[in-house]
Amino acid sequence: MIQYKKVPTHLWMITMLLIGFMSCNTIPEGVTAVKSFDKNKYLGKWYEIARFDFRFEKNLNNTTAEYSVNEDGSIKVLNQGYNTQTGKWVKAEGKAKFVGKEDVAMLKVSFFGPFYAGYNVIALDAEYQYALVAGQSRDYLWILSRNTSLPEDIKIKYLKIAQDAGFDTTRLLWIKQDGSK
């Protein structure tokens, strides 16, 4: 007869929490990621035009994100910005992976080992010059551009898309992109 040892309750709970974190949804309910997405067209440098504030980007201006392909096929993510409080440039390097098919812009990104968060392109122009990106909840939203500014018609269009998807766009911070400190 095989004897089984009882797993301590705290180990069982930690295991379930880790499974929950690693398998959590990467996109808010009712929000749709861009389909017919071309990863290679998305690679390169993006300027952060607006974002919801959160602790990892607190006090940052002149923020950018640069995407390239790692040897394993994942996407290298290099975020940087100037911290107006400390007077220093800060960088964070991570990696992103597609949640499903590579032609759907629904990814998960990690800057901290096995812990991933959602990165979902929910609007994108045909030339890959402007992007609206949502996190895994309605607490994360970014407007990105290949340039340091955003045309007014794109701004209005992306704000409407975000509002229709349930985001409170009054929370957006409009980021200074002047290359200065």
CSV table of N, CA and C in Angstrom, one decimal, residues 27-35 104-106 120-123 132 134 138 161 165 167:
chain,number,residue,atom,x,y,z
A,27,ILE,N,-5.9,40.6,-19.6
A,27,ILE,CA,-6.7,41.7,-20.2
A,27,ILE,C,-8.0,41.9,-19.5
A,28,PRO,N,-8.4,43.1,-19.3
A,28,PRO,CA,-9.7,43.4,-18.5
A,28,PRO,C,-10.9,42.7,-19.3
A,29,GLU,N,-11.8,42.3,-18.5
A,29,GLU,CA,-13.0,41.7,-19.1
A,29,GLU,C,-13.7,42.8,-20.0
A,30,GLY,N,-14.1,42.3,-21.2
A,30,GLY,CA,-14.8,43.2,-22.1
A,30,GLY,C,-13.9,44.0,-23.0
A,31,VAL,N,-12.6,43.9,-22.8
A,31,VAL,CA,-11.6,44.7,-23.7
A,31,VAL,C,-11.0,43.7,-24.6
A,32,THR,N,-10.8,44.1,-25.9
A,32,THR,CA,-10.2,43.3,-26.9
A,32,THR,C,-8.9,43.7,-27.4
A,33,ALA,N,-8.0,42.8,-27.6
A,33,ALA,CA,-6.6,43.1,-28.1
A,33,ALA,C,-6.7,43.2,-29.6
A,34,VAL,N,-5.8,44.0,-30.2
A,34,VAL,CA,-5.7,44.1,-31.7
A,34,VAL,C,-5.4,42.7,-32.3
A,35,LYS,N,-6.1,42.4,-33.4
A,35,LYS,CA,-5.9,41.2,-34.1
A,35,LYS,C,-5.1,41.6,-35.4
A,104,VAL,N,-2.2,38.2,-32.3
A,104,VAL,CA,-3.2,38.9,-31.4
A,104,VAL,C,-2.3,39.6,-30.3
A,105,ALA,N,-2.5,40.9,-30.2
A,105,ALA,CA,-1.6,41.8,-29.4
A,105,ALA,C,-1.9,41.7,-27.9
A,106,MET,N,-2.0,40.5,-27.4
A,106,MET,CA,-2.2,40.2,-26.0
A,106,MET,C,-1.0,39.5,-25.5
A,120,ASN,N,-1.5,44.7,-23.3
A,120,ASN,CA,-2.5,44.5,-24.4
A,120,ASN,C,-2.6,45.7,-25.2
A,121,VAL,N,-2.3,45.6,-26.5
A,121,VAL,CA,-2.5,46.7,-27.4
A,121,VAL,C,-3.9,46.6,-27.9
A,122,ILE,N,-4.7,47.7,-27.5
A,122,ILE,CA,-6.1,47.6,-27.8
A,122,ILE,C,-6.5,48.6,-28.9
A,123,ALA,N,-5.6,49.4,-29.4
A,123,ALA,CA,-5.8,50.2,-30.6
A,123,ALA,C,-4.4,50.5,-31.2
A,132,LEU,N,-2.6,52.3,-28.2
A,132,LEU,CA,-3.3,52.4,-26.9
A,132,LEU,C,-3.1,51.1,-26.3
A,134,ALA,N,-3.4,48.6,-22.8
A,134,ALA,CA,-4.1,48.4,-21.5
A,134,ALA,C,-3.3,47.3,-20.7
A,138,ARG,N,-8.3,47.7,-15.4
A,138,ARG,CA,-8.5,49.0,-15.8
A,138,ARG,C,-7.8,50.1,-15.0
A,161,ILE,N,-11.9,55.4,-27.4
A,161,ILE,CA,-11.8,54.0,-27.3
A,161,ILE,C,-11.6,53.5,-25.9
A,165,ALA,N,-14.2,51.4,-23.4
A,165,ALA,CA,-13.8,50.2,-22.8
A,165,ALA,C,-13.9,50.2,-21.3
A,167,PHE,N,-12.4,52.7,-19.2
A,167,PHE,CA,-11.3,53.3,-18.5
A,167,PHE,C,-11.7,54.7,-18.1
